[in-house]
Amino acid sequence: MARPIALITGASSGIGLEFARLLAANRYDLVLVARRQDRLTGLAEELKTKYGTTVWAHDLDLTLSETPQRVMQEIEKAGLTIEVLINDAGLGHAGTFATMSWEEISEQVNLNIVALTKLTRLVLPGMLAQKKGKILNVGSIAGFLPGPGMAVYYATKAFVISLSEALWQETRGTGVTVTCLCPGLTRSEFHTVAHMKSGKLGWMTADGVAKIGFDAMVKGKRLVSAGGVNTLVSWGTRFVPRRLLLLIATVRRQ
Ligand SMILES: NC(=O)c1ccc[n+]([C@@H]2O[C@H](COP(=O)([O-])OP(=O)(O)OC[C@H]3O[C@@H](n4cnc5c(N)ncnc54)[C@H](OP(=O)(O)O)[C@@H]3O)[C@@H](O)[C@H]2O)c1
């Protein structure tokens, strides 16, 4: 029997890579998107050997406005139907807004917001027509508060949470679900890319976070924070005055 197909962005490292391993272990074939072809090829070989997974790997830059359509064209050309979409690709840059280059600002907006929104818009109608499908958007606990020192990144993740929750409601009863996963500090390449310090306490592993997201997606949950502490943070931010949150959340560069 043909396996269901999952489309995963950001599968070349960190949480996205672990999503690919999890979905493959659960007998999905995969369409993977990220820029580093060597990483995707290595992962495809690993999953083929371990689980017999077929992988269609696309080394594409999702900050380019045409990429989501290109991915969908490739999927249509291969005659595939997407049953799961995991919008994981994302990045942050640390630094004050006034000193950050426009390239760094637009890279975050184009990847974390525009590509995620476009892919969701391109995939969702097909899922609704099939009355079947699951979308998982990777937000962050950063989306629950403003982030001085990393203002754009925090704001992009607030968008992801808001969009995903609204779509969860819009799709209720259709057979399609939209879930938002909000990780906290997770070991991956994220902090190297962002030029941020990585500490020891309170950090989760990428595979642990991916498992929490996968389980929530399977259950069709609206929102899940990764782990007890992060769940507490996402709840706590509702009751802490915004002025105090601004002090707590100030991000320091390396
Ligand atoms: N790590 C954390 O502490 C943390 C906390 C909260 C939320 N998150 C979120 O979790 C998600 C995954 O991050 P991670 O921690 O796993 O970081 P990561 O290890 O840096 O992975 C990021 C992934 O996004 C891909 N990506 C980056 N720019 C891209 C582009 N222009 N086009 C296509 N793909 C691109 C990267 O692949 P290429 O470089 O090969 O393109 C990589 O596969 C992100 O949305 C992040 O915001 C992370």
PDB file of C-alpha atoms and ligand atoms in Angstrom:
ATOM      1  CA  MET A   1       0.000   0.000   0.000  1.00  0.00           C
ATOM      2  CA  ALA A   2       1.267   3.498  -0.861  1.00  0.00           C
ATOM      3  CA  ARG A   3       2.512   5.411   2.120  1.00  0.00           C
ATOM      4  CA  PRO A   4       1.085   8.844   3.035  1.00  0.00           C
ATOM      5  CA  ILE A   5       3.286  11.820   2.149  1.00  0.00           C
ATOM      6  CA  ALA A   6       4.551  14.481   4.543  1.00  0.00           C
ATOM      7  CA  LEU A   7       6.106  17.776   3.418  1.00  0.00           C
ATOM      8  CA  ILE A   8       8.653  19.065   5.942  1.00  0.00           C
ATOM      9  CA  THR A   9      10.568  22.340   5.696  1.00  0.00           C
ATOM     10  CA  GLY A  10      13.830  22.851   7.585  1.00  0.00           C
ATOM     11  CA  ALA A  11      14.643  19.137   7.600  1.00  0.00           C
ATOM     12  CA  SER A  12      18.416  19.543   7.248  1.00  0.00           C
ATOM     13  CA  SER A  13      19.024  20.099  10.971  1.00  0.00           C
ATOM     14  CA  GLY A  14      17.595  20.410  14.474  1.00  0.00           C
ATOM     15  CA  ILE A  15      13.883  19.917  15.118  1.00  0.00           C
ATOM     16  CA  GLY A  16      12.979  19.537  11.415  1.00  0.00           C
ATOM     17  CA  LEU A  17      15.509  16.731  10.976  1.00  0.00           C
ATOM     18  CA  GLU A  18      13.969  14.933  13.961  1.00  0.00           C
ATOM     19  CA  PHE A  19      10.487  15.421  12.482  1.00  0.00           C
ATOM     20  CA  ALA A  20      11.718  13.705   9.327  1.00  0.00           C
ATOM     21  CA  ARG A  21      13.047  10.748  11.346  1.00  0.00           C
ATOM     22  CA  LEU A  22       9.775  10.493  13.313  1.00  0.00           C
ATOM     23  CA  LEU A  23       7.531  10.638  10.262  1.00  0.00           C
ATOM     24  CA  ALA A  24       9.698   8.083   8.448  1.00  0.00           C
ATOM     25  CA  ALA A  25       9.503   5.772  11.482  1.00  0.00           C
ATOM     26  CA  ASN A  26       5.706   6.165  11.271  1.00  0.00           C
ATOM     27  CA  ARG A  27       5.757   4.966   7.648  1.00  0.00           C
ATOM     28  CA  TYR A  28       5.417   8.292   5.824  1.00  0.00           C
ATOM     29  CA  ASP A  29       7.266   9.067   2.612  1.00  0.00           C
ATOM     30  CA  LEU A  30       8.763  12.538   2.673  1.00  0.00           C
ATOM     31  CA  VAL A  31       9.157  15.711   0.640  1.00  0.00           C
ATOM     32  CA  LEU A  32      11.948  17.675   2.317  1.00  0.00           C
ATOM     33  CA  VAL A  33      12.942  21.303   1.780  1.00  0.00           C
ATOM     34  CA  ALA A  34      16.049  23.144   3.031  1.00  0.00           C
ATOM     35  CA  ARG A  35      19.068  24.791   1.403  1.00  0.00           C
ATOM     36  CA  ARG A  36      21.790  22.243   2.267  1.00  0.00           C
ATOM     37  CA  GLN A  37      21.510  19.474  -0.315  1.00  0.00           C
ATOM     38  CA  ASP A  38      24.307  17.359   1.240  1.00  0.00           C
ATOM     39  CA  ARG A  39      22.409  17.175   4.542  1.00  0.00           C
ATOM     40  CA  LEU A  40      19.147  16.246   2.808  1.00  0.00           C
ATOM     41  CA  THR A  41      20.875  13.583   0.707  1.00  0.00           C
ATOM     42  CA  GLY A  42      22.506  12.069   3.798  1.00  0.00           C
ATOM     43  CA  LEU A  43      19.178  12.035   5.617  1.00  0.00           C
ATOM     44  CA  ALA A  44      17.401  10.485   2.613  1.00  0.00           C
ATOM     45  CA  GLU A  45      19.969   7.645   2.558  1.00  0.00           C
ATOM     46  CA  GLU A  46      19.605   7.094   6.325  1.00  0.00           C
ATOM     47  CA  LEU A  47      15.790   6.911   6.128  1.00  0.00           C
ATOM     48  CA  LYS A  48      15.804   4.692   3.023  1.00  0.00           C
ATOM     49  CA  THR A  49      18.088   2.185   4.765  1.00  0.00           C
ATOM     50  CA  LYS A  50      16.294   2.275   8.118  1.00  0.00           C
ATOM     51  CA  TYR A  51      12.624   2.474   7.101  1.00  0.00           C
ATOM     52  CA  GLY A  52      12.478   2.044   3.317  1.00  0.00           C
ATOM     53  CA  THR A  53      11.320   5.680   3.054  1.00  0.00           C
ATOM     54  CA  THR A  54      11.117   7.396  -0.327  1.00  0.00           C
ATOM     55  CA  VAL A  55      12.398  10.963  -0.021  1.00  0.00           C
ATOM     56  CA  TRP A  56      12.016  13.786  -2.535  1.00  0.00           C
ATOM     57  CA  ALA A  57      14.644  16.323  -1.436  1.00  0.00           C
ATOM     58  CA  HIS A  58      14.542  19.924  -2.673  1.00  0.00           C
ATOM     59  CA  ASP A  59      17.481  22.211  -1.913  1.00  0.00           C
ATOM     60  CA  LEU A  60      15.621  25.491  -2.151  1.00  0.00           C
ATOM     61  CA  ASP A  61      15.768  28.833  -0.380  1.00  0.00           C
ATOM     62  CA  LEU A  62      12.374  29.507   1.204  1.00  0.00           C
ATOM     63  CA  THR A  63      13.070  33.229   1.621  1.00  0.00           C
ATOM     64  CA  LEU A  64      12.590  33.581  -2.152  1.00  0.00           C
ATOM     65  CA  SER A  65       8.973  34.421  -2.901  1.00  0.00           C
ATOM     66  CA  GLU A  66       8.661  31.861  -5.727  1.00  0.00           C
ATOM     67  CA  THR A  67       9.912  28.859  -3.686  1.00  0.00           C
ATOM     68  CA  PRO A  68       6.601  27.681  -2.141  1.00  0.00           C
ATOM     69  CA  GLN A  69       4.974  27.535  -5.619  1.00  0.00           C
ATOM     70  CA  ARG A  70       8.056  25.750  -6.983  1.00  0.00           C
ATOM     71  CA  VAL A  71       7.788  23.125  -4.263  1.00  0.00           C
ATOM     72  CA  MET A  72       4.111  22.596  -5.045  1.00  0.00           C
ATOM     73  CA  GLN A  73       4.854  22.305  -8.780  1.00  0.00           C
ATOM     74  CA  GLU A  74       7.423  19.589  -8.047  1.00  0.00           C
ATOM     75  CA  ILE A  75       4.894  17.785  -5.845  1.00  0.00           C
ATOM     76  CA  GLU A  76       2.227  17.959  -8.565  1.00  0.00           C
ATOM     77  CA  LYS A  77       4.728  16.807 -11.223  1.00  0.00           C
ATOM     78  CA  ALA A  78       5.521  13.748  -9.090  1.00  0.00           C
ATOM     79  CA  GLY A  79       1.763  13.081  -8.680  1.00  0.00           C
ATOM     80  CA  LEU A  80       1.911  13.298  -4.869  1.00  0.00           C
ATOM     81  CA  THR A  81      -0.830  14.245  -2.403  1.00  0.00           C
ATOM     82  CA  ILE A  82       0.327  15.917   0.802  1.00  0.00           C
ATOM     83  CA  GLU A  83      -1.348  14.559   3.943  1.00  0.00           C
ATOM     84  CA  VAL A  84       0.952  16.263   6.455  1.00  0.00           C
ATOM     85  CA  LEU A  85       2.650  19.660   6.218  1.00  0.00           C
ATOM     86  CA  ILE A  86       5.232  20.600   8.837  1.00  0.00           C
ATOM     87  CA  ASN A  87       6.347  24.224   8.557  1.00  0.00           C
ATOM     88  CA  ASP A  88       9.498  24.002  10.653  1.00  0.00           C
ATOM     89  CA  ALA A  89      12.063  26.146   8.778  1.00  0.00           C
ATOM     90  CA  GLY A  90      12.746  29.290  10.751  1.00  0.00           C
ATOM     91  CA  LEU A  91      15.551  31.492  11.975  1.00  0.00           C
ATOM     92  CA  GLY A  92      16.249  34.401  14.250  1.00  0.00           C
ATOM     93  CA  HIS A  93      18.825  37.174  14.345  1.00  0.00           C
ATOM     94  CA  ALA A  94      19.814  38.806  17.628  1.00  0.00           C
ATOM     95  CA  GLY A  95      20.512  42.535  17.761  1.00  0.00           C
ATOM     96  CA  THR A  96      18.619  45.777  18.241  1.00  0.00           C
ATOM     97  CA  PHE A  97      16.136  46.673  15.517  1.00  0.00           C
ATOM     98  CA  ALA A  98      17.816  49.963  14.574  1.00  0.00           C
ATOM     99  CA  THR A  99      21.210  48.316  14.008  1.00  0.00           C
ATOM    100  CA  MET A 100      19.984  45.174  12.265  1.00  0.00           C
ATOM    101  CA  SER A 101      20.421  45.132   8.477  1.00  0.00           C
ATOM    102  CA  TRP A 102      17.340  45.081   6.284  1.00  0.00           C
ATOM    103  CA  GLU A 103      18.593  41.752   4.857  1.00  0.00           C
ATOM    104  CA  GLU A 104      18.495  40.185   8.349  1.00  0.00           C
ATOM    105  CA  ILE A 105      15.055  41.616   9.068  1.00  0.00           C
ATOM    106  CA  SER A 106      13.506  40.561   5.770  1.00  0.00           C
ATOM    107  CA  GLU A 107      15.115  37.083   5.943  1.00  0.00           C
ATOM    108  CA  GLN A 108      13.238  36.429   9.195  1.00  0.00           C
ATOM    109  CA  VAL A 109       9.939  37.832   7.908  1.00  0.00           C
ATOM    110  CA  ASN A 110      10.198  36.020   4.563  1.00  0.00           C
ATOM    111  CA  LEU A 111      11.067  32.645   6.093  1.00  0.00           C
ATOM    112  CA  ASN A 112       9.149  32.622   9.385  1.00  0.00           C
ATOM    113  CA  ILE A 113       6.005  34.359   8.091  1.00  0.00           C
ATOM    114  CA  VAL A 114       5.743  34.565   4.294  1.00  0.00           C
ATOM    115  CA  ALA A 115       6.959  31.070   3.333  1.00  0.00           C
ATOM    116  CA  LEU A 116       4.968  29.415   6.144  1.00  0.00           C
ATOM    117  CA  THR A 117       1.798  31.301   5.200  1.00  0.00           C
ATOM    118  CA  LYS A 118       2.194  30.606   1.465  1.00  0.00           C
ATOM    119  CA  LEU A 119       2.835  26.892   1.923  1.00  0.00           C
ATOM    120  CA  THR A 120      -0.141  26.620   4.269  1.00  0.00           C
ATOM    121  CA  ARG A 121      -2.354  28.456   1.738  1.00  0.00           C
ATOM    122  CA  LEU A 122      -1.127  26.241  -1.117  1.00  0.00           C
ATOM    123  CA  VAL A 123      -1.640  22.952   0.749  1.00  0.00           C
ATOM    124  CA  LEU A 124      -4.802  23.583   2.794  1.00  0.00           C
ATOM    125  CA  PRO A 125      -7.434  23.680  -0.014  1.00  0.00           C
ATOM    126  CA  GLY A 126      -6.309  20.235  -1.244  1.00  0.00           C
ATOM    127  CA  MET A 127      -6.534  18.838   2.268  1.00  0.00           C
ATOM    128  CA  LEU A 128     -10.023  20.318   2.722  1.00  0.00           C
ATOM    129  CA  ALA A 129     -11.142  18.777  -0.587  1.00  0.00           C
ATOM    130  CA  GLN A 130      -9.866  15.380   0.624  1.00  0.00           C
ATOM    131  CA  LYS A 131     -11.438  16.003   4.094  1.00  0.00           C
ATOM    132  CA  LYS A 132      -8.132  14.830   5.504  1.00  0.00           C
ATOM    133  CA  GLY A 133      -4.813  16.371   6.499  1.00  0.00           C
ATOM    134  CA  LYS A 134      -2.640  17.748   9.259  1.00  0.00           C
ATOM    135  CA  ILE A 135      -0.613  20.943   9.398  1.00  0.00           C
ATOM    136  CA  LEU A 136       1.950  21.620  12.110  1.00  0.00           C
ATOM    137  CA  ASN A 137       3.440  25.097  12.331  1.00  0.00           C
ATOM    138  CA  VAL A 138       6.508  25.608  14.492  1.00  0.00           C
ATOM    139  CA  GLY A 139       6.108  28.761  16.569  1.00  0.00           C
ATOM    140  CA  SER A 140       8.029  29.448  19.780  1.00  0.00           C
ATOM    141  CA  ILE A 141       7.369  30.474  23.336  1.00  0.00           C
ATOM    142  CA  ALA A 142       8.998  33.696  22.082  1.00  0.00           C
ATOM    143  CA  GLY A 143       5.669  34.357  20.358  1.00  0.00           C
ATOM    144  CA  PHE A 144       3.942  34.913  23.704  1.00  0.00           C
ATOM    145  CA  LEU A 145       5.952  38.014  24.583  1.00  0.00           C
ATOM    146  CA  PRO A 146       7.782  40.978  23.034  1.00  0.00           C
ATOM    147  CA  GLY A 147      11.537  40.417  22.629  1.00  0.00           C
ATOM    148  CA  PRO A 148      13.778  43.479  22.945  1.00  0.00           C
ATOM    149  CA  GLY A 149      17.126  42.545  21.364  1.00  0.00           C
ATOM    150  CA  MET A 150      15.381  40.100  19.034  1.00  0.00           C
ATOM    151  CA  ALA A 151      12.222  42.051  18.263  1.00  0.00           C
ATOM    152  CA  VAL A 152      11.551  40.810  14.733  1.00  0.00           C
ATOM    153  CA  TYR A 153      11.999  37.120  15.573  1.00  0.00           C
ATOM    154  CA  TYR A 154       9.603  37.307  18.543  1.00  0.00           C
ATOM    155  CA  ALA A 155       7.064  39.198  16.428  1.00  0.00           C
ATOM    156  CA  THR A 156       7.232  36.617  13.621  1.00  0.00           C
ATOM    157  CA  LYS A 157       6.490  33.845  16.110  1.00  0.00           C
ATOM    158  CA  ALA A 158       3.522  35.802  17.530  1.00  0.00           C
ATOM    159  CA  PHE A 159       2.198  35.804  13.938  1.00  0.00           C
ATOM    160  CA  VAL A 160       2.688  32.028  13.632  1.00  0.00           C
ATOM    161  CA  ILE A 161       0.753  31.371  16.850  1.00  0.00           C
ATOM    162  CA  SER A 162      -2.075  33.739  15.907  1.00  0.00           C
ATOM    163  CA  LEU A 163      -2.427  32.398  12.344  1.00  0.00           C
ATOM    164  CA  SER A 164      -2.301  28.760  13.455  1.00  0.00           C
ATOM    165  CA  GLU A 165      -4.880  29.169  16.218  1.00  0.00           C
ATOM    166  CA  ALA A 166      -7.272  30.956  13.843  1.00  0.00           C
ATOM    167  CA  LEU A 167      -6.849  28.197  11.236  1.00  0.00           C
ATOM    168  CA  TRP A 168      -7.416  25.509  13.878  1.00  0.00           C
ATOM    169  CA  GLN A 169     -10.810  27.148  14.488  1.00  0.00           C
ATOM    170  CA  GLU A 170     -11.577  27.679  10.768  1.00  0.00           C
ATOM    171  CA  THR A 171     -10.893  24.004   9.993  1.00  0.00           C
ATOM    172  CA  ARG A 172     -12.841  22.481  12.892  1.00  0.00           C
ATOM    173  CA  GLY A 173     -15.042  19.582  11.782  1.00  0.00           C
ATOM    174  CA  THR A 174     -13.465  19.402   8.296  1.00  0.00           C
ATOM    175  CA  GLY A 175     -11.149  16.428   8.862  1.00  0.00           C
ATOM    176  CA  VAL A 176      -8.181  18.797   8.674  1.00  0.00           C
ATOM    177  CA  THR A 177      -6.330  20.077  11.740  1.00  0.00           C
ATOM    178  CA  VAL A 178      -3.825  22.888  12.271  1.00  0.00           C
ATOM    179  CA  THR A 179      -1.521  22.670  15.295  1.00  0.00           C
ATOM    180  CA  CYS A 180       1.077  25.098  16.600  1.00  0.00           C
ATOM    181  CA  LEU A 181       4.160  23.756  18.407  1.00  0.00           C
ATOM    182  CA  CYS A 182       5.895  26.250  20.701  1.00  0.00           C
ATOM    183  CA  PRO A 183       9.379  25.088  21.707  1.00  0.00           C
ATOM    184  CA  GLY A 184      11.542  26.871  24.270  1.00  0.00           C
ATOM    185  CA  LEU A 185      15.325  26.585  24.372  1.00  0.00           C
ATOM    186  CA  THR A 186      16.242  23.575  22.229  1.00  0.00           C
ATOM    187  CA  ARG A 187      19.649  22.226  21.236  1.00  0.00           C
ATOM    188  CA  SER A 188      20.039  22.718  17.477  1.00  0.00           C
ATOM    189  CA  GLU A 189      21.919  25.031  15.116  1.00  0.00           C
ATOM    190  CA  PHE A 190      19.457  27.858  15.821  1.00  0.00           C
ATOM    191  CA  HIS A 191      21.604  29.702  18.386  1.00  0.00           C
ATOM    192  CA  THR A 192      24.756  29.534  16.247  1.00  0.00           C
ATOM    193  CA  VAL A 193      22.850  31.057  13.322  1.00  0.00           C
ATOM    194  CA  ALA A 194      21.403  33.725  15.661  1.00  0.00           C
ATOM    195  CA  HIS A 195      24.822  34.489  17.288  1.00  0.00           C
ATOM    196  CA  MET A 196      23.359  33.739  20.711  1.00  0.00           C
ATOM    197  CA  LYS A 197      24.893  32.081  23.747  1.00  0.00           C
ATOM    198  CA  SER A 198      23.696  28.582  24.559  1.00  0.00           C
ATOM    199  CA  GLY A 199      23.470  27.617  28.225  1.00  0.00           C
ATOM    200  CA  LYS A 200      23.161  24.357  30.113  1.00  0.00           C
ATOM    201  CA  LEU A 201      19.997  24.565  32.195  1.00  0.00           C
ATOM    202  CA  GLY A 202      16.492  24.079  30.859  1.00  0.00           C
ATOM    203  CA  TRP A 203      17.473  23.064  27.328  1.00  0.00           C
ATOM    204  CA  MET A 204      15.498  20.385  25.525  1.00  0.00           C
ATOM    205  CA  THR A 205      16.697  18.010  22.832  1.00  0.00           C
ATOM    206  CA  ALA A 206      15.449  18.428  19.260  1.00  0.00           C
ATOM    207  CA  ASP A 207      14.111  14.862  19.147  1.00  0.00           C
ATOM    208  CA  GLY A 208      12.180  15.382  22.420  1.00  0.00           C
ATOM    209  CA  VAL A 209      10.593  18.566  21.055  1.00  0.00           C
ATOM    210  CA  ALA A 210       9.714  16.941  17.721  1.00  0.00           C
ATOM    211  CA  LYS A 211       8.006  14.039  19.550  1.00  0.00           C
ATOM    212  CA  ILE A 212       5.837  16.477  21.556  1.00  0.00           C
ATOM    213  CA  GLY A 213       4.870  18.263  18.335  1.00  0.00           C
ATOM    214  CA  PHE A 214       4.177  15.028  16.473  1.00  0.00           C
ATOM    215  CA  ASP A 215       1.911  13.665  19.238  1.00  0.00           C
ATOM    216  CA  ALA A 216      -0.020  16.957  19.436  1.00  0.00           C
ATOM    217  CA  MET A 217      -0.417  17.035  15.638  1.00  0.00           C
ATOM    218  CA  VAL A 218      -1.728  13.453  15.558  1.00  0.00           C
ATOM    219  CA  LYS A 219      -4.316  14.391  18.211  1.00  0.00           C
ATOM    220  CA  GLY A 220      -5.252  17.573  16.300  1.00  0.00           C
ATOM    221  CA  LYS A 221      -4.432  19.817  19.252  1.00  0.00           C
ATOM    222  CA  ARG A 222      -4.580  23.579  18.763  1.00  0.00           C
ATOM    223  CA  LEU A 223      -1.390  24.534  20.585  1.00  0.00           C
ATOM    224  CA  VAL A 224       1.345  22.718  22.460  1.00  0.00           C
ATOM    225  CA  SER A 225       4.352  24.063  24.316  1.00  0.00           C
ATOM    226  CA  ALA A 226       7.384  21.803  24.495  1.00  0.00           C
ATOM    227  CA  GLY A 227       7.795  20.574  28.069  1.00  0.00           C
ATOM    228  CA  GLY A 228       6.504  21.563  31.511  1.00  0.00           C
ATOM    229  CA  VAL A 229       8.601  24.708  32.007  1.00  0.00           C
ATOM    230  CA  ASN A 230       7.665  26.113  28.604  1.00  0.00           C
ATOM    231  CA  THR A 231       3.984  25.347  29.197  1.00  0.00           C
ATOM    232  CA  LEU A 232       4.279  27.311  32.437  1.00  0.00           C
ATOM    233  CA  VAL A 233       5.970  30.202  30.586  1.00  0.00           C
ATOM    234  CA  SER A 234       3.279  30.316  27.893  1.00  0.00           C
ATOM    235  CA  TRP A 235       0.561  30.388  30.590  1.00  0.00           C
ATOM    236  CA  GLY A 236       2.455  32.726  32.905  1.00  0.00           C
ATOM    237  CA  THR A 237       2.912  35.426  30.246  1.00  0.00           C
ATOM    238  CA  ARG A 238      -0.869  35.987  30.330  1.00  0.00           C
ATOM    239  CA  PHE A 239      -0.741  37.146  33.942  1.00  0.00           C
ATOM    240  CA  VAL A 240       2.575  39.047  34.101  1.00  0.00           C
ATOM    241  CA  PRO A 241       2.329  42.799  33.316  1.00  0.00           C
ATOM    242  CA  ARG A 242       3.673  43.577  29.818  1.00  0.00           C
ATOM    243  CA  ARG A 243       6.179  46.104  31.258  1.00  0.00           C
ATOM    244  CA  LEU A 244       7.746  43.378  33.428  1.00  0.00           C
ATOM    245  CA  LEU A 245       7.775  40.914  30.522  1.00  0.00           C
ATOM    246  CA  LEU A 246       9.821  43.420  28.514  1.00  0.00           C
ATOM    247  CA  LEU A 247      12.523  43.402  31.208  1.00  0.00           C
ATOM    248  CA  ILE A 248      12.524  39.611  31.588  1.00  0.00           C
ATOM    249  CA  ALA A 249      12.600  38.965  27.840  1.00  0.00           C
ATOM    250  CA  THR A 250      15.483  41.251  26.863  1.00  0.00           C
ATOM    251  CA  VAL A 251      17.761  39.170  24.604  1.00  0.00           C
ATOM    252  CA  ARG A 252      21.519  39.578  24.833  1.00  0.00           C
ATOM    253  CA  ARG A 253      23.870  38.992  21.899  1.00  0.00           C
ATOM    254  CA  GLN A 254      26.994  36.823  22.145  1.00  0.00           C
TER     255      GLN A 254
HETATM  256  N1  LIG B   1      16.208  25.963  18.894  1.00  0.00           N
HETATM  257  C1  LIG B   1      15.392  26.672  19.664  1.00  0.00           C
HETATM  258  O1  LIG B   1      15.740  27.010  20.823  1.00  0.00           O
HETATM  259  C2  LIG B   1      14.014  27.046  19.168  1.00  0.00           C
HETATM  260  C3  LIG B   1      13.103  27.561  20.107  1.00  0.00           C
HETATM  261  C4  LIG B   1      11.837  27.908  19.674  1.00  0.00           C
HETATM  262  C5  LIG B   1      11.471  27.745  18.355  1.00  0.00           C
HETATM  263  N2  LIG B   1      12.377  27.246  17.457  1.00  0.00           N
HETATM  264  C6  LIG B   1      11.931  27.103  16.065  1.00  0.00           C
HETATM  265  O2  LIG B   1      12.140  25.774  15.642  1.00  0.00           O
HETATM  266  C7  LIG B   1      12.275  25.746  14.214  1.00  0.00           C
HETATM  267  C8  LIG B   1      13.468  24.880  13.848  1.00  0.00           C
HETATM  268  O3  LIG B   1      14.641  25.477  14.348  1.00  0.00           O
HETATM  269  P1  LIG B   1      15.866  24.626  14.935  1.00  0.00           P
HETATM  270  O4  LIG B   1      15.993  24.967  16.365  1.00  0.00           O
HETATM  271  O5  LIG B   1      15.729  23.210  14.544  1.00  0.00           O
HETATM  272  O6  LIG B   1      17.079  25.372  14.182  1.00  0.00           O
HETATM  273  P2  LIG B   1      18.117  24.867  13.070  1.00  0.00           P
HETATM  274  O7  LIG B   1      18.838  23.652  13.541  1.00  0.00           O
HETATM  275  O8  LIG B   1      18.909  26.086  12.749  1.00  0.00           O
HETATM  276  O9  LIG B   1      17.191  24.466  11.829  1.00  0.00           O
HETATM  277  C9  LIG B   1      16.613  25.428  10.978  1.00  0.00           C
HETATM  278  C10 LIG B   1      16.181  24.759   9.701  1.00  0.00           C
HETATM  279  O10 LIG B   1      15.592  25.765   8.843  1.00  0.00           O
HETATM  280  C11 LIG B   1      16.215  25.671   7.562  1.00  0.00           C
HETATM  281  N3  LIG B   1      16.296  26.979   6.898  1.00  0.00           N
HETATM  282  C12 LIG B   1      16.888  28.104   7.384  1.00  0.00           C
HETATM  283  N4  LIG B   1      16.837  29.067   6.451  1.00  0.00           N
HETATM  284  C13 LIG B   1      16.226  28.532   5.356  1.00  0.00           C
HETATM  285  C14 LIG B   1      15.907  29.025   4.066  1.00  0.00           C
HETATM  286  N5  LIG B   1      16.198  30.295   3.702  1.00  0.00           N
HETATM  287  N6  LIG B   1      15.286  28.200   3.175  1.00  0.00           N
HETATM  288  C15 LIG B   1      15.003  26.917   3.519  1.00  0.00           C
HETATM  289  N7  LIG B   1      15.265  26.403   4.729  1.00  0.00           N
HETATM  290  C16 LIG B   1      15.888  27.203   5.636  1.00  0.00           C
HETATM  291  C17 LIG B   1      17.623  25.156   7.848  1.00  0.00           C
HETATM  292  O11 LIG B   1      18.133  24.487   6.688  1.00  0.00           O
HETATM  293  P3  LIG B   1      19.271  25.086   5.701  1.00  0.00           P
HETATM  294  O12 LIG B   1      20.199  25.924   6.530  1.00  0.00           O
HETATM  295  O13 LIG B   1      19.902  23.850   5.140  1.00  0.00           O
HETATM  296  O14 LIG B   1      18.516  25.857   4.677  1.00  0.00           O
HETATM  297  C18 LIG B   1      17.347  24.140   8.945  1.00  0.00           C
HETATM  298  O15 LIG B   1      16.960  22.913   8.391  1.00  0.00           O
HETATM  299  C19 LIG B   1      12.396  27.207  13.767  1.00  0.00           C
HETATM  300  O16 LIG B   1      11.162  27.639  13.248  1.00  0.00           O
HETATM  301  C20 LIG B   1      12.721  27.948  15.067  1.00  0.00           C
HETATM  302  O17 LIG B   1      12.273  29.269  15.027  1.00  0.00           O
HETATM  303  C21 LIG B   1      13.640  26.888  17.829  1.00  0.00           C
END
